Coordinates of C-alpha atoms in Angstrom, one line a residue:
Chain A
M1 CA -7.4 -24.0 1.8
V2 CA -9.7 -26.7 0.4
E3 CA -9.1 -26.3 -3.3
N4 CA -6.9 -28.3 -5.5
R5 CA -3.7 -26.3 -5.0
P6 CA -1.6 -27.4 -8.1
F7 CA -4.4 -26.3 -10.5
R8 CA -5.0 -23.1 -8.6
D9 CA -1.3 -22.2 -8.7
F10 CA -1.0 -23.2 -12.3
M11 CA -3.8 -20.7 -13.2
A12 CA -2.2 -18.0 -11.1
Y13 CA 1.2 -18.5 -12.8
L14 CA -0.4 -18.5 -16.2
T15 CA -2.3 -15.3 -15.6
L16 CA 0.8 -13.6 -14.2
I17 CA 3.0 -14.7 -17.0
I18 CA 0.5 -13.4 -19.5
G19 CA 0.4 -10.2 -17.6
V20 CA 4.2 -9.8 -17.6
V21 CA 4.2 -10.5 -21.4
L22 CA 1.6 -7.9 -22.0
V23 CA 3.4 -5.4 -19.9
A24 CA 6.8 -6.1 -21.5
F25 CA 5.8 -6.5 -25.2
P26 CA 5.7 -2.8 -26.3
V27 CA 9.0 -2.2 -24.6
Y28 CA 10.5 -5.4 -26.2
L29 CA 9.4 -4.0 -29.6
A30 CA 11.0 -0.7 -28.9
I31 CA 14.3 -2.4 -28.0
M32 CA 14.2 -4.5 -31.2
A33 CA 13.5 -1.4 -33.2
S34 CA 16.5 0.2 -31.8
T35 CA 18.7 -2.5 -33.4
F36 CA 17.6 -2.0 -37.0
D37 CA 18.1 0.6 -39.7
T38 CA 15.2 2.8 -40.8
A39 CA 14.5 0.9 -44.0
T40 CA 13.9 -2.4 -42.3
I41 CA 11.3 -0.9 -40.0
I42 CA 9.6 1.2 -42.7
N43 CA 8.9 -1.8 -44.9
G44 CA 6.8 -3.2 -42.1
N45 CA 8.6 -6.5 -41.6
M46 CA 10.7 -5.9 -38.6
P47 CA 11.9 -9.2 -37.2
L48 CA 11.4 -10.0 -33.5
I49 CA 15.0 -10.8 -33.0
P50 CA 17.8 -8.2 -32.6
G51 CA 19.4 -6.6 -35.7
D52 CA 22.9 -5.4 -36.2
Q53 CA 22.6 -1.6 -36.0
T54 CA 22.5 -1.4 -32.2
L55 CA 25.8 0.5 -31.7
E56 CA 25.2 2.7 -34.8
N57 CA 21.7 3.7 -33.6
Y58 CA 22.7 4.4 -30.0
S59 CA 25.7 6.4 -30.8
R60 CA 23.8 8.4 -33.5
A61 CA 20.9 9.1 -31.2
L62 CA 23.1 10.0 -28.2
F63 CA 25.6 12.2 -30.0
Y64 CA 23.8 13.4 -33.2
G65 CA 20.1 13.2 -32.7
G66 CA 17.4 12.4 -35.2
K67 CA 16.9 13.8 -38.7
T68 CA 13.8 15.9 -37.7
A69 CA 15.1 17.0 -34.3
R70 CA 18.8 17.4 -34.8
E71 CA 19.5 17.6 -31.1
P72 CA 21.8 15.0 -29.5
V73 CA 19.9 13.0 -26.9
I74 CA 22.8 13.1 -24.4
G75 CA 22.0 16.8 -23.9
M76 CA 18.4 16.1 -23.4
M77 CA 19.2 13.4 -20.9
I78 CA 21.4 15.8 -19.0
N79 CA 18.5 18.3 -18.9
S80 CA 16.1 15.7 -17.8
M81 CA 18.5 14.6 -15.1
I82 CA 19.0 18.1 -13.8
V83 CA 15.2 18.8 -13.7
A84 CA 14.4 15.5 -12.1
M85 CA 17.1 15.9 -9.4
G86 CA 16.2 19.5 -8.9
I87 CA 12.5 18.6 -8.3
A88 CA 13.4 15.7 -6.0
F89 CA 15.9 17.6 -3.9
G90 CA 14.1 20.9 -4.0
K91 CA 10.9 19.3 -2.8
I92 CA 12.6 17.3 -0.1
L93 CA 14.4 20.4 1.2
I94 CA 11.4 22.8 1.4
S95 CA 9.0 20.2 2.7
I96 CA 11.2 18.8 5.5
L97 CA 11.9 22.3 6.7
S98 CA 8.3 23.4 6.7
A99 CA 7.0 20.1 8.2
Y100 CA 9.6 20.6 11.0
A101 CA 8.3 24.1 11.7
V102 CA 4.7 23.0 11.7
V103 CA 5.2 20.0 14.0
Y104 CA 7.9 21.0 16.4
F105 CA 7.2 24.7 17.0
R106 CA 4.3 26.9 18.2
F107 CA 4.2 30.2 16.3
P108 CA 1.5 32.7 15.2
F109 CA -0.6 31.6 12.2
R110 CA 0.8 28.1 12.4
R111 CA -2.6 26.5 11.5
T112 CA -3.1 29.1 8.7
A113 CA 0.3 28.3 7.3
F114 CA -0.5 24.6 7.3
W115 CA -3.8 25.1 5.5
V116 CA -2.2 27.5 3.0
I117 CA 0.2 24.7 2.0
F118 CA -2.4 21.9 2.3
I119 CA -4.9 23.4 -0.2
T120 CA -2.3 23.1 -3.0
L121 CA -3.0 19.4 -3.1
M122 CA -6.1 20.1 -5.0
L123 CA -4.8 21.7 -8.1
P124 CA -2.3 20.1 -10.5
V125 CA -0.3 22.5 -12.6
E126 CA -2.2 21.6 -15.7
V127 CA -5.3 23.7 -14.9
R128 CA -3.4 26.8 -14.2
I129 CA -0.8 26.5 -17.0
Y130 CA -1.2 29.9 -18.8
P131 CA -1.2 32.1 -15.7
T132 CA 1.8 30.1 -14.3
Y133 CA 3.5 30.5 -17.7
K134 CA 2.9 34.3 -17.5
I135 CA 4.4 34.5 -14.0
V136 CA 7.4 32.5 -15.0
A137 CA 7.9 34.7 -18.1
D138 CA 7.6 37.9 -16.0
L139 CA 10.3 36.6 -13.7
G140 CA 12.5 36.0 -16.7
L141 CA 12.7 32.2 -16.0
L142 CA 11.7 30.9 -19.4
D143 CA 14.3 28.5 -20.8
T144 CA 15.9 28.2 -17.4
Y145 CA 16.3 25.2 -15.0
S146 CA 14.6 27.2 -12.2
G147 CA 11.6 27.9 -14.4
L148 CA 11.4 24.1 -15.1
I149 CA 11.8 23.1 -11.5
L150 CA 10.2 25.7 -9.1
P151 CA 6.5 25.6 -10.3
L152 CA 6.5 21.8 -10.1
I153 CA 7.6 21.7 -6.4
A154 CA 4.8 24.1 -5.3
S155 CA 2.6 21.4 -3.7
A156 CA 1.9 19.9 -0.3
T157 CA 2.6 16.2 -0.8
G158 CA 6.1 16.3 0.7
T159 CA 5.1 18.4 3.6
L160 CA 2.2 16.1 4.5
L161 CA 4.4 13.0 4.2
F162 CA 7.0 14.4 6.6
R163 CA 4.4 15.8 8.9
Q164 CA 2.8 12.3 9.1
F165 CA 6.1 10.7 9.8
F166 CA 7.2 13.3 12.5
M167 CA 3.9 12.7 14.3
T168 CA 4.8 9.0 14.8
I169 CA 8.2 9.9 16.4
P170 CA 7.8 9.5 20.2
E171 CA 7.8 12.8 22.1
E172 CA 10.3 11.4 24.6
L173 CA 13.0 11.8 21.9
L174 CA 12.6 15.6 21.9
E175 CA 12.4 15.7 25.7
A176 CA 15.6 13.7 26.0
S177 CA 17.4 15.9 23.5
K178 CA 16.3 19.0 25.4
I179 CA 17.6 17.5 28.6
D180 CA 20.9 16.9 26.9
G181 CA 20.9 20.5 26.0
A182 CA 20.2 20.2 22.3
G183 CA 18.7 23.2 20.5
A184 CA 16.3 23.2 17.5
F185 CA 19.2 22.9 15.1
R186 CA 21.0 20.0 16.9
F187 CA 17.7 18.1 17.3
F188 CA 17.0 18.4 13.6
K189 CA 20.5 17.4 12.5
D190 CA 21.3 14.6 15.0
T191 CA 17.9 13.1 15.7
L192 CA 15.3 13.9 13.2
L193 CA 17.3 13.8 10.0
P194 CA 18.8 10.3 10.6
L195 CA 15.4 8.9 11.5
S196 CA 13.8 10.4 8.4
M197 CA 16.3 8.8 5.9
T198 CA 13.8 6.1 4.7
T199 CA 11.1 8.7 4.1
I200 CA 13.5 11.0 2.3
A201 CA 14.6 8.2 0.0
A202 CA 11.0 7.1 -0.7
L203 CA 10.0 10.7 -1.5
F204 CA 13.1 11.0 -3.7
V205 CA 12.1 8.0 -5.9
I206 CA 8.6 9.3 -6.4
Q207 CA 9.7 12.9 -7.2
F208 CA 12.5 11.8 -9.4
I209 CA 10.1 9.9 -11.6
Y210 CA 7.6 12.7 -11.5
G211 CA 10.2 15.2 -12.6
W212 CA 11.8 13.0 -15.3
N213 CA 8.4 12.2 -16.9
Q214 CA 7.1 15.8 -17.0
Y215 CA 5.6 16.7 -20.4
L216 CA 3.2 19.7 -20.5
W217 CA 5.2 22.1 -18.4
P218 CA 8.6 21.7 -20.3
L219 CA 6.7 21.8 -23.6
L220 CA 5.3 25.2 -22.7
I221 CA 8.3 27.0 -21.2
T222 CA 11.2 25.7 -23.2
T223 CA 11.8 27.3 -26.6
K224 CA 15.5 26.7 -27.0
S225 CA 16.3 23.2 -28.2
S226 CA 19.3 23.2 -25.9
M227 CA 16.9 23.2 -22.9
Q228 CA 14.8 20.4 -24.2
T229 CA 14.1 17.3 -22.0
I230 CA 14.1 13.8 -23.5
V231 CA 10.4 13.1 -23.0
I232 CA 9.6 16.2 -25.2
G233 CA 12.4 15.6 -27.6
I234 CA 11.1 12.2 -28.6
K235 CA 7.8 13.7 -29.8
K236 CA 9.6 15.8 -32.3
M237 CA 11.1 12.7 -33.8
I238 CA 7.8 11.1 -34.6
T239 CA 5.8 12.8 -37.2
T240 CA 3.3 10.0 -37.5
T241 CA 2.0 10.9 -40.9
D242 CA 5.4 11.3 -42.4
A243 CA 6.9 8.2 -44.1
L244 CA 10.4 9.6 -43.3
T245 CA 10.1 9.2 -39.6
E246 CA 13.3 7.6 -38.3
W247 CA 11.6 5.1 -36.1
N248 CA 14.8 3.3 -35.2
I249 CA 16.2 6.6 -33.7
A250 CA 12.9 7.5 -32.1
M251 CA 12.7 4.0 -30.5
T252 CA 16.4 4.2 -29.4
T253 CA 15.5 7.5 -27.7
A254 CA 12.4 6.0 -26.1
V255 CA 14.6 3.2 -24.7
L256 CA 17.1 5.7 -23.4
A257 CA 14.3 7.8 -21.8
M258 CA 12.9 4.8 -20.0
V259 CA 16.2 3.5 -18.5
P260 CA 16.8 5.9 -15.6
P261 CA 13.3 6.0 -14.0
V262 CA 12.8 2.2 -14.5
L263 CA 16.1 1.5 -12.9
V264 CA 15.2 3.7 -10.0
V265 CA 11.9 1.9 -9.5
I266 CA 13.5 -1.6 -9.8
F267 CA 16.4 -0.9 -7.4
M268 CA 14.5 1.1 -4.9
Q269 CA 11.2 -0.9 -5.1
R270 CA 10.6 -1.2 -1.3
L271 CA 11.2 2.5 -0.7
F272 CA 9.2 3.5 -3.7
V273 CA 6.2 1.4 -2.6
K274 CA 6.4 2.8 0.9
G275 CA 6.5 6.4 -0.3
L276 CA 3.7 5.9 -2.8
V277 CA 1.3 4.3 -0.4
E278 CA 2.0 6.9 2.2
T279 CA 1.8 10.1 0.1
E280 CA -1.4 9.0 -1.5
K281 CA -3.3 7.9 1.6
Chain B
M1 CA -2.7 15.6 16.8
E2 CA -0.5 18.0 18.6
K3 CA 2.9 17.4 20.1
R4 CA 3.2 18.2 23.8
A5 CA 6.9 18.9 23.6
H6 CA 8.0 21.6 21.3
F7 CA 10.5 24.4 20.9
S8 CA 9.7 28.0 21.7
G9 CA 10.4 31.1 19.8
W10 CA 8.9 32.0 16.4
T11 CA 11.5 33.6 14.2
L12 CA 13.2 30.2 13.5
P13 CA 10.0 28.4 12.5
L14 CA 9.0 31.3 10.3
L15 CA 12.3 31.1 8.6
L16 CA 11.9 27.4 8.1
I17 CA 8.5 27.8 6.5
V18 CA 9.4 30.8 4.3
P19 CA 10.9 28.8 1.3
Q20 CA 7.8 26.6 0.9
M21 CA 5.5 29.6 1.5
A22 CA 7.2 31.7 -1.1
I23 CA 7.1 29.0 -3.8
T24 CA 3.5 28.2 -3.0
V25 CA 2.4 31.8 -3.2
I26 CA 4.3 32.7 -6.3
F27 CA 3.7 29.6 -8.3
F28 CA 0.4 28.4 -7.0
Y29 CA -1.8 31.1 -5.4
L30 CA -0.8 33.9 -7.8
P31 CA -1.5 31.9 -11.0
A32 CA -4.6 30.2 -9.6
S33 CA -6.1 33.5 -8.6
Q34 CA -5.1 35.0 -11.9
A35 CA -6.9 32.2 -13.7
I36 CA -10.1 33.0 -11.8
W37 CA -9.8 36.7 -12.3
Q38 CA -9.1 36.3 -16.1
S39 CA -12.2 34.2 -16.4
F40 CA -14.3 37.3 -15.8
L41 CA -12.4 39.5 -18.3
R42 CA -12.5 39.9 -22.0
E43 CA -9.3 41.1 -23.7
D44 CA -9.2 42.8 -27.1
A45 CA -7.4 41.0 -29.9
F46 CA -4.0 42.5 -29.0
G47 CA -4.3 41.9 -25.3
L48 CA -3.9 45.7 -24.6
T49 CA -7.2 46.4 -22.8
S50 CA -9.5 44.2 -20.9
E51 CA -13.0 44.7 -19.5
F52 CA -14.9 43.0 -16.8
V53 CA -17.6 40.9 -18.4
G54 CA -19.0 38.8 -15.4
F55 CA -20.0 35.3 -16.4
E56 CA -20.0 35.9 -20.1
N57 CA -16.9 33.7 -20.7
Y58 CA -18.6 30.9 -18.8
S59 CA -21.8 31.1 -20.8
A60 CA -19.6 31.3 -24.0
V61 CA -17.9 28.1 -22.9
F62 CA -21.1 26.3 -22.3
E63 CA -22.5 27.4 -25.7
Q64 CA -19.7 25.8 -27.6
P65 CA -20.7 22.5 -29.1
E66 CA -16.9 21.6 -29.0
Y67 CA -17.0 21.9 -25.3
Y68 CA -19.7 19.3 -24.9
R69 CA -17.9 17.1 -27.4
A70 CA -14.7 17.3 -25.3
M71 CA -16.8 16.6 -22.2
V72 CA -18.2 13.4 -23.8
T73 CA -14.7 12.4 -25.0
T74 CA -13.4 12.9 -21.5
V75 CA -16.2 10.8 -19.9
I76 CA -15.7 8.0 -22.4
F77 CA -11.9 8.0 -22.1
S78 CA -11.9 8.0 -18.3
T79 CA -14.6 5.4 -18.0
L80 CA -12.8 3.0 -20.3
V81 CA -9.4 3.5 -18.8
A82 CA -10.7 3.4 -15.2
F83 CA -12.7 0.2 -15.9
F84 CA -9.9 -1.7 -17.7
S85 CA -7.0 -0.5 -15.5
L86 CA -8.9 -1.4 -12.3
A87 CA -10.2 -4.8 -13.6
V88 CA -6.8 -6.0 -15.0
A89 CA -4.9 -4.8 -11.9
L90 CA -7.4 -6.5 -9.6
L91 CA -7.0 -9.8 -11.6
F92 CA -3.2 -9.6 -11.4
A93 CA -3.2 -8.6 -7.7
T94 CA -5.5 -11.5 -6.7
Q95 CA -3.2 -13.9 -8.5
A96 CA 0.0 -12.4 -7.1
D97 CA -1.5 -12.5 -3.6
K98 CA -1.6 -16.3 -3.6
S99 CA 1.5 -17.4 -1.8
L100 CA 3.4 -18.4 -4.9
R101 CA 7.1 -19.2 -5.3
G102 CA 8.6 -16.2 -7.0
G103 CA 5.7 -13.9 -6.1
H104 CA 8.1 -11.0 -5.4
G105 CA 9.6 -11.3 -8.8
F106 CA 6.2 -11.1 -10.5
K107 CA 5.5 -7.9 -8.5
T108 CA 8.7 -6.3 -9.8
L109 CA 8.0 -7.4 -13.4
L110 CA 4.5 -5.9 -13.2
I111 CA 5.1 -2.5 -11.5
W112 CA 7.8 -0.9 -13.6
P113 CA 5.5 0.7 -16.2
Y114 CA 4.8 3.2 -13.4
A115 CA 8.2 4.7 -14.2
V116 CA 7.5 5.1 -17.9
A117 CA 6.5 8.6 -18.9
P118 CA 2.9 8.8 -20.3
A119 CA 4.1 10.3 -23.5
I120 CA 6.7 7.5 -24.0
A121 CA 4.0 4.9 -23.3
G122 CA 1.9 6.6 -26.0
V123 CA 4.8 6.5 -28.5
L124 CA 5.5 2.8 -27.8
W125 CA 1.9 1.9 -28.5
M126 CA 1.8 4.1 -31.5
F127 CA 4.8 2.3 -32.9
M128 CA 3.2 -1.1 -32.2
F129 CA -0.1 -0.2 -33.8
H130 CA 1.2 1.9 -36.6
P131 CA -1.1 1.1 -39.6
T132 CA 1.7 0.5 -42.1
L133 CA 4.8 -0.6 -40.1
G134 CA 3.5 -1.7 -36.7
T135 CA 4.1 -5.2 -35.6
L136 CA 0.4 -5.5 -34.6
G137 CA -1.1 -2.6 -36.7
R138 CA 0.0 -3.9 -40.1
P139 CA -1.4 -7.5 -39.6
L140 CA -4.7 -5.8 -38.6
N141 CA -4.8 -4.1 -41.9
L142 CA -3.7 -7.2 -43.8
M143 CA -6.6 -9.0 -42.2
G144 CA -8.9 -6.4 -43.6
F145 CA -9.7 -4.4 -40.4
N146 CA -9.0 -1.1 -42.0
W147 CA -7.2 0.1 -38.9
N148 CA -5.8 3.6 -38.9
P149 CA -5.6 5.7 -35.7
M150 CA -4.3 8.7 -37.7
L151 CA -7.5 9.0 -39.7
D152 CA -10.2 7.2 -37.7
G153 CA -11.3 8.8 -34.5
K154 CA -12.5 5.5 -33.0
D155 CA -9.2 3.8 -33.7
A156 CA -7.3 6.8 -32.2
M157 CA -9.4 6.5 -29.0
I158 CA -8.7 2.7 -28.8
L159 CA -5.0 3.4 -29.0
L160 CA -5.2 6.1 -26.3
V161 CA -7.2 3.8 -24.0
L162 CA -4.7 0.9 -24.5
S163 CA -1.6 3.0 -23.8
A164 CA -3.2 4.9 -20.9
T165 CA -4.4 1.6 -19.3
W166 CA -1.0 -0.1 -19.9
K167 CA 0.7 2.8 -18.1
H168 CA -1.7 2.8 -15.1
V169 CA -2.3 -0.9 -14.4
S170 CA 0.9 -1.1 -12.4
Y171 CA -0.2 1.7 -10.0
N172 CA -3.6 0.1 -9.3
F173 CA -1.9 -3.3 -9.0
L174 CA 0.3 -2.1 -6.2
F175 CA -2.6 -0.6 -4.2
F176 CA -4.8 -3.7 -4.7
L177 CA -2.0 -6.0 -3.6
A178 CA -1.5 -3.9 -0.5
G179 CA -5.2 -4.0 0.2
L180 CA -5.4 -7.8 -0.3
Q181 CA -2.5 -8.4 2.0
A182 CA -4.2 -6.4 4.7
I183 CA -7.2 -8.7 4.7
P184 CA -6.8 -11.2 7.6
K185 CA -6.4 -14.7 6.2
S186 CA -8.6 -16.1 9.0
V187 CA -11.7 -14.3 7.5
I188 CA -11.2 -16.0 4.2
E189 CA -10.5 -19.4 5.8
A190 CA -13.7 -19.1 7.8
G191 CA -15.5 -18.6 4.5
A192 CA -13.8 -21.7 3.1
I193 CA -14.8 -23.8 6.1
D194 CA -18.4 -22.6 5.6
G195 CA -18.2 -24.1 2.1
A196 CA -17.9 -21.0 0.0
G197 CA -15.9 -21.7 -3.2
P198 CA -13.2 -19.4 -4.5
M199 CA -15.5 -17.2 -6.6
R200 CA -18.1 -16.9 -3.9
R201 CA -15.4 -16.0 -1.4
F202 CA -14.0 -13.4 -3.7
W203 CA -17.3 -11.7 -4.3
T204 CA -18.9 -11.9 -0.9
I205 CA -15.8 -11.5 1.4
I206 CA -12.7 -10.1 -0.4
F207 CA -14.3 -7.7 -2.8
P208 CA -16.4 -5.9 -0.2
L209 CA -13.4 -5.6 2.1
L210 CA -11.5 -4.1 -0.9
S211 CA -14.1 -1.6 -1.7
P212 CA -12.4 1.4 0.1
T213 CA -9.3 0.7 -1.9
T214 CA -11.3 0.4 -5.1
F215 CA -13.0 3.6 -4.5
F216 CA -9.8 5.4 -3.7
L217 CA -8.2 4.0 -6.9
L218 CA -11.2 5.0 -9.0
V219 CA -10.8 8.7 -7.9
V220 CA -7.1 8.6 -8.5
T221 CA -7.5 7.0 -11.9
I222 CA -10.0 9.6 -13.0
V223 CA -7.6 12.4 -11.9
Y224 CA -4.8 10.5 -13.8
V225 CA -6.9 10.3 -17.0
F226 CA -7.8 14.0 -16.7
F227 CA -4.3 15.3 -16.3
E228 CA -1.4 12.9 -16.8
T229 CA -2.7 11.5 -20.0
F230 CA -2.1 14.9 -21.6
G231 CA 1.4 13.7 -22.7
I232 CA -0.1 10.6 -24.4
I233 CA -2.8 12.5 -26.2
D234 CA -0.3 15.2 -27.4
A235 CA 2.3 12.8 -28.5
V236 CA 0.0 10.2 -30.2
T237 CA -3.0 12.1 -31.7
G238 CA -2.6 15.8 -30.9
G239 CA -6.3 15.8 -30.1
G240 CA -7.2 14.6 -33.5
P241 CA -8.2 13.3 -35.9
A242 CA -10.7 16.2 -36.3
G243 CA -10.9 16.8 -32.6
T244 CA -12.1 13.3 -31.7
T245 CA -9.6 12.8 -29.0
T246 CA -9.6 16.3 -27.5
T247 CA -10.4 16.0 -23.8
L248 CA -11.2 18.9 -21.5
V249 CA -7.6 19.4 -20.3
Y250 CA -6.3 19.2 -23.9
K251 CA -8.9 21.8 -25.0
V252 CA -7.7 24.3 -22.3
Y253 CA -4.2 23.9 -23.7
A254 CA -5.2 24.0 -27.4
D255 CA -7.6 27.0 -27.0
G256 CA -5.1 29.1 -25.0
R257 CA -2.2 28.3 -27.4
S258 CA -3.9 28.8 -30.8
G259 CA -7.0 30.9 -30.1
G260 CA -5.3 33.4 -27.9
D261 CA -8.6 33.9 -26.0
L262 CA -7.3 33.8 -22.5
G263 CA -10.7 34.6 -20.9
L264 CA -12.3 31.6 -22.5
S265 CA -9.3 29.3 -21.7
A266 CA -9.3 30.6 -18.1
A267 CA -13.1 30.0 -17.7
Q268 CA -12.5 26.4 -18.8
S269 CA -9.6 26.0 -16.3
V270 CA -11.9 27.2 -13.5
V271 CA -14.6 24.7 -14.5
L272 CA -11.9 22.0 -14.4
M273 CA -10.7 23.2 -11.0
V274 CA -14.2 22.8 -9.6
I275 CA -14.4 19.3 -10.9
V276 CA -11.0 18.3 -9.5
I277 CA -11.7 20.0 -6.1
A278 CA -15.0 18.0 -5.9
L279 CA -13.2 14.8 -6.7
T280 CA -10.5 15.6 -4.1
A281 CA -13.1 16.4 -1.5
I282 CA -14.7 13.0 -2.1
Q283 CA -11.3 11.4 -1.7
F284 CA -10.7 13.1 1.6
R285 CA -14.0 12.1 3.0
Y286 CA -12.9 8.6 2.2
V287 CA -9.5 9.1 3.9
E288 CA -11.2 10.5 7.0
R289 CA -13.4 7.5 7.3
K290 CA -10.6 5.1 6.8
V291 CA -7.8 6.6 8.9
Q292 CA -8.5 6.4 12.6
Y293 CA -6.6 9.1 14.5

């Protein structure tokens, strides 16, 4: 183009570098805070270079927990991991099966079934929390992994994503499989499933992050501290008006809470972007 | 839309669809219909008996001054977050779209806050802007700004807007970048040949072509501010100080938990559902227009 490229590129780099700094700075501070003792942070002069309490803080947070919430973070991380994995795999399983049924079969009430699932897109769990809580309580699922997982997979996003993908698969594939004598099960296992791997992985990334980051639902239905997830656990560590907050342990926990989902996004960036753009549009 | 080739029989497909149906009915339709039903009932203080009261709960909701306050808070909060997260994301996306060396690296460095939980984002910003020990909050006070999000409602709102925007910029950035990359370069080059400068090209060619993406992101961002920021609000301010950061969603939660008035809480939920359904309907009209079957 006609403009002076070096200047244009310089401005672009400058803007992007400022952007990266703005995005990273809060996290940088949290990482620094996780390397000091409580007193250094409380006096308000925390240096911007690492301290010497790193090992101490991480081992204490992981295996002993904070002063106000004496629950080891390792337990919370395991709970978060189970919930995130449960939501990701649960959602993939139920939605790939239902999308297969809707796309590749003709059965009574097929359209009705599709609409019944489709409508769930409109209502996030937040607006029906108390009635959902009541049902989960009546089923005896409070403080259980099923209670944490099942209500959060009741939505249509996965089904729509797989349906969209199946619609792009050429019909000749099914016809060829049928000529080869494959039944519904063989076609699913040998043809459809291998073709869907990218979509499955993309949906996995999105659902894992969604599950790991849940807040309101676990807050409501977990009463036992042993069932706590890490995102909830950290809130109990910061009593913002209290001078005794162990900010070093709270920030250590925040760093630990960010590691798994951020790694997933960084390492599976391509799939994550694909899944995101396709589920939303 | 329909596949010509398909399998026959109907027991297998029904079996395949049963798990999703069961979960949807139990954890979606049952509670959603209960919320609607409850909004027409009044329970006594012990929750033992209930009577049908028609729209009384709704009129009670709309008589509360706190409800209007929460509504105003929600509108201010969503407007600010939507404006800043869209504007900043668009700025970054236009810069990253220029064919730069290392462009891909910048993309990675800018998108990862998507993975951070809203509540954690709130806690990070709370720490940074803590009035007595925060790396940025303390200097503010030393300079005489009298900054304290724990006591001052305006400061609390600023903190929430900053953390909610920080968390959401990455999402809008991704979609804007995808939108920009879909614009044919030849259109922009034609503008350049006609003598339009970079700013003029942006506002007369690129921005109008991006408007569907912008509109889609506006709706998604509003829904995000409504629901996902619950974690930020609860972790950072708890709706305070003195109710200044209580949004409509936070009020449903707080009223149901402390007040125990389920009818009132349910009526509020239903009002919210109507708002969200309206927003979603708008979004779908847009999708229909955009996607050509």
